[in-house]
Amino acid sequence: MSRTPAPPSTKGRPAAAGALRLRALGGLSLGEFRKVKSLLLPVIVALEGPTTRRHLAALLWPRAAKPEVSLRVALHALREYCPDALWGEERLSTGLPCDAAELLNLRGEAAAQAYVGAFLPDLNVTDVSAEFEEWAEHWRQRLARHVQSEALLLAERSEPGLAAHWAQRAYDLPGAPPAEPDTLRRLLALSAPASALEAALRSELRELTGRRATDGVPSARRAAIPAARMLGREAELDTLMAWAAHPGGGVAVVTGPGGIGKSTLARALLRELTVLGRTVYLADTEGVQHASEVAARLAGVLAGPGPRPGRADDWAALGTALPPGSVVLLDGLDSLDDPEELRAHLSGLPQVRWVLTGRRSRLGRAPEGDLLLALGGLERPAPEASWLDIGVCSAVQVFVREATRVRRDFALTAHNAGLVASLTRRLLGHPLALTLAASWLRVEDLPAVHDRVLQDAGALRTEGGDGDGRRGLQLAAARSWAMLSPALQAAALRLSVGADFDPADAPALGVGHEEVDALLQHAFLEAYQPGSERLRLYPALDGLLREQGRIQPELLQAARQTHAEFHLGRFAARAPEDPATDPERGNLTLAMHAALCAATLTPALAEHLMAHYDRRGMHAAGMETLLALSERAEELGAPDAVQAALQVGSMWLAYRAGRLLDAQTLAGVFLQGPLAADPASRMKVLNTLASVRGEQGQMRAAADLLRQALRLAGHLGDPMRERFYRMNLLTVLSFLGEEAELAGQMAELEAGLRDLPEAHTWPLRERLLALRTHMTQVDLPGLQQEAQALAAAGARSGEVRQQLAGLLCGARLALRQGDWRAAQDAMAEVQRVTATVQDNTAGVDLLLLDVQLAYARGRAPQARRSARQALQQPRLRENPWNLIELLRLTAPDLYRQDPAGTLAFLCAAAQASHIHMGQRQQATELIRTLHGAATPGPAAPLDLGALHQWLRTQLA
């Protein structure tokens, strides 16, 4: 950088320090000030802290006759521009914000964005000391290494496409020193296949580490060796890539024993497809037992964190969320109890390609047409192979790769190739076994490792044969365990009681960060989720850990207690719908079971768990979880309150999942059992059973059950549930048309509103307003005033849903009164509000109002257009009310072109028990108006799917 004078414009205009930033990355400046040596003073002080004048003068003016004078001149020029840039007498300090100093406190993407260039790049300043030049180079490399490390971590936590971007950024970082082999290998695993970065990394690695395994191999043979980072599974990866390229759906099954490389293959496929631009998802399904849990895991991947509308474990909903041609990887289906149910759900989504990985016994038989890949050990060299031939075998390459991570000086040579080849044969090419054996090099040399494997392999036998490498894994795992210190063994056992863990939580589980690092080095832990820092013990080591756990039951019991206290305590402190609980759900289930065994589970925790599954939309998965817990609670003789809470939760979630028969059966068994003697539990079950009867169209039975639940709530003095059950009863009475009782119950509810805060009354007033609009005797002006008040209250409080409810109700009432202008104004306000908040939940209601308004004003073509748009809305298909309402509005128009079809659907609606009484009466009145019949004749059951298709056909 050349020496430049301060701009004349700064003379006489000192700059305030608070408004300036000292820039040392990508250049050197302070506002418009550019004097190099003057600027270097606050840079040194910002990075080193308060610094003596003598040291600064020696750094920057080592050969000056009077260094102190030169320092004083530089300080004067700097202070003339910025008086507060440096202060102090003997030691100088600065308060200027400096980008280089701030960089060290930044992490992740923030650090990468702040690094606009190298520290003091191309600094061209004369007469400075060699010590300053070394200082500048030290800081240049230190800052670059910090950003490079953060970029590398970002790459390892990102999905494949973004990972390649961050890997390139880390490699090309200006100012960074030459990368070490370990860093290059990490970058290579993240680079895009066949990219320029991959070629550069391979070339640089070859130069740093010397002769590669393929050096010296004839060029024709070298060309036949796939240039992929995934050792030994290139053929399987190519097969999966070719299979995924075909149009339409299908299932590919990847099987093999634990640790054989199924998950590695799945992640390699994810990476390759992502780089090619394919829509691909990876869902970790380790530990799931039911198809509903698989759906919930996949929904979490599709939606990410945050609230999930509707049911997260609904396979039909997942089908609409998955784009045609997408590829979904379900990795780790080792605990699945119902593979046939899962297959049935997958076959219902024919436009998606599925890759399932797991042990073959858990995945069932592969139907004809499925792709089946059974993984065995990696390729091992023959005993007579030359050392060059040994080096190209994938099992040897895996061992050498892992060995160099343990000992940087390790390399495959003609002298040790025979030992490595023999070792891979003894371990049957099992990837995890090879990784574990390589970790022994920390304490033993290669001949000792080989001798130990040779001795143990001769004594060990595996039932059912050894062709898949299980024998080698057992051998390596047992030896690796023996090499762990007692403290590390205890740490591994403590971690084995959970599903996985966040490294930040390890100390709370009784495991220090140093122990986590050591277990990673010994290949007992893996980072298994792309884009996440969560760790877990290798699932393939479960057998070893269970065996060791039986030797130390007290340690395991204490670990389970610590694990349960930590996870249940944190869960209880969170709101049930908090998405932060989602990654911990596997740990949460284990903690619940542990608390049951320890007799520490409370009814409140069981209810909190039910609320979590309910509010996160995971009803079927939650039902299975709580049902398993309730069965376990019964076996252990848990307190009645705990058993009741779990059983009530499981039946409620069964109802919410649409499994009405299961919910009905569970409720019936409960009401006949001893737990029903508790009034609070009986009350909740009666409400659940009433909800089931309502869904089944048995409205009178639902009303009777709700009356019983309402009486119990009154006896128990539970005003919140009393209001809730009364509202449910009002809805049922509205369906039945029991207006006399409806009016009485409304009066009871309104009487209690006076004792509630105003904010709590509006949701109830909203429900009451909706119910009154469907009664035969209504005060339209009074209802219109209530609708306006509801909308105004929602606007004041920011409750958009409440505001929209008031506006939509006001539009409906205006249409009933024939006030077209008021209806249009209310509809326009709805559109304005929804556009502001990007809310589309009112779309169906607006379109139905459009249909009604257009017909009322004699504009049938416009009405049909709005009706066609309404038919395309998902909410219209989900809610029978909306579909019947569309039939009611369009029936007079459609009767002219299909009288028989119109009358058939109107008769079916008039006699459907699960349709609102007001809509049934309207359908009857339409039959009388259109056909002249006093009462509708017998009709077939109402088929909503057929009605939807008929409306589409007629309105086309």
PDB file of C-alpha atoms in Angstrom, residues 22 25-26 84 149 168 174 176 361 374 394 414 479 529 542 601 604 632 671 689 723 744 751 816 849 851 869 899:
ATOM      1  CA  LEU A  22     -11.093   1.252  11.558  1.00  0.00           C
ATOM      2  CA  LEU A  25      -9.541  -6.282   6.247  1.00  0.00           C
ATOM      3  CA  GLY A  26      -9.212  -5.932   2.492  1.00  0.00           C
ATOM      4  CA  ASP A  84     -10.219  10.154  20.257  1.00  0.00           C
ATOM      5  CA  SER A 149     -12.633 -22.920  10.212  1.00  0.00           C
ATOM      6  CA  GLN A 168     -15.133 -23.597  -2.126  1.00  0.00           C
ATOM      7  CA  PRO A 174      -7.665 -14.875   0.779  1.00  0.00           C
ATOM      8  CA  ALA A 176      -5.245 -18.302   4.470  1.00  0.00           C
ATOM      9  CA  SER A 361     -35.276 -58.716   8.751  1.00  0.00           C
ATOM     10  CA  ALA A 374     -27.588 -56.141   0.060  1.00  0.00           C
ATOM     11  CA  SER A 394     -11.516 -50.268  -1.075  1.00  0.00           C
ATOM     12  CA  ALA A 414       5.581 -52.006   0.191  1.00  0.00           C
ATOM     13  CA  ARG A 479     -10.894 -54.672  21.395  1.00  0.00           C
ATOM     14  CA  GLN A 529     -27.551 -35.721  10.557  1.00  0.00           C
ATOM     15  CA  ASP A 542     -25.637 -51.352  20.558  1.00  0.00           C
ATOM     16  CA  LEU A 601     -43.525 -39.773  36.230  1.00  0.00           C
ATOM     17  CA  ALA A 604     -48.853 -33.387  34.575  1.00  0.00           C
ATOM     18  CA  ARG A 632     -45.896 -50.116  30.506  1.00  0.00           C
ATOM     19  CA  LEU A 671     -65.307 -46.339  31.211  1.00  0.00           C
ATOM     20  CA  LEU A 689     -66.066 -40.222  23.244  1.00  0.00           C
ATOM     21  CA  ARG A 723     -66.943 -23.457  29.290  1.00  0.00           C
ATOM     22  CA  GLY A 744     -80.620 -21.835  27.265  1.00  0.00           C
ATOM     23  CA  ALA A 751     -73.676 -15.182  32.134  1.00  0.00           C
ATOM     24  CA  ARG A 816     -78.898 -12.134   4.046  1.00  0.00           C
ATOM     25  CA  LEU A 849     -69.305 -15.151  -0.718  1.00  0.00           C
ATOM     26  CA  VAL A 851     -70.527 -16.997  -5.619  1.00  0.00           C
ATOM     27  CA  GLN A 869     -61.873 -21.427  -8.121  1.00  0.00           C
ATOM     28  CA  PRO A 899     -81.819 -32.173 -12.756  1.00  0.00           C
TER      29      PRO A 899
END
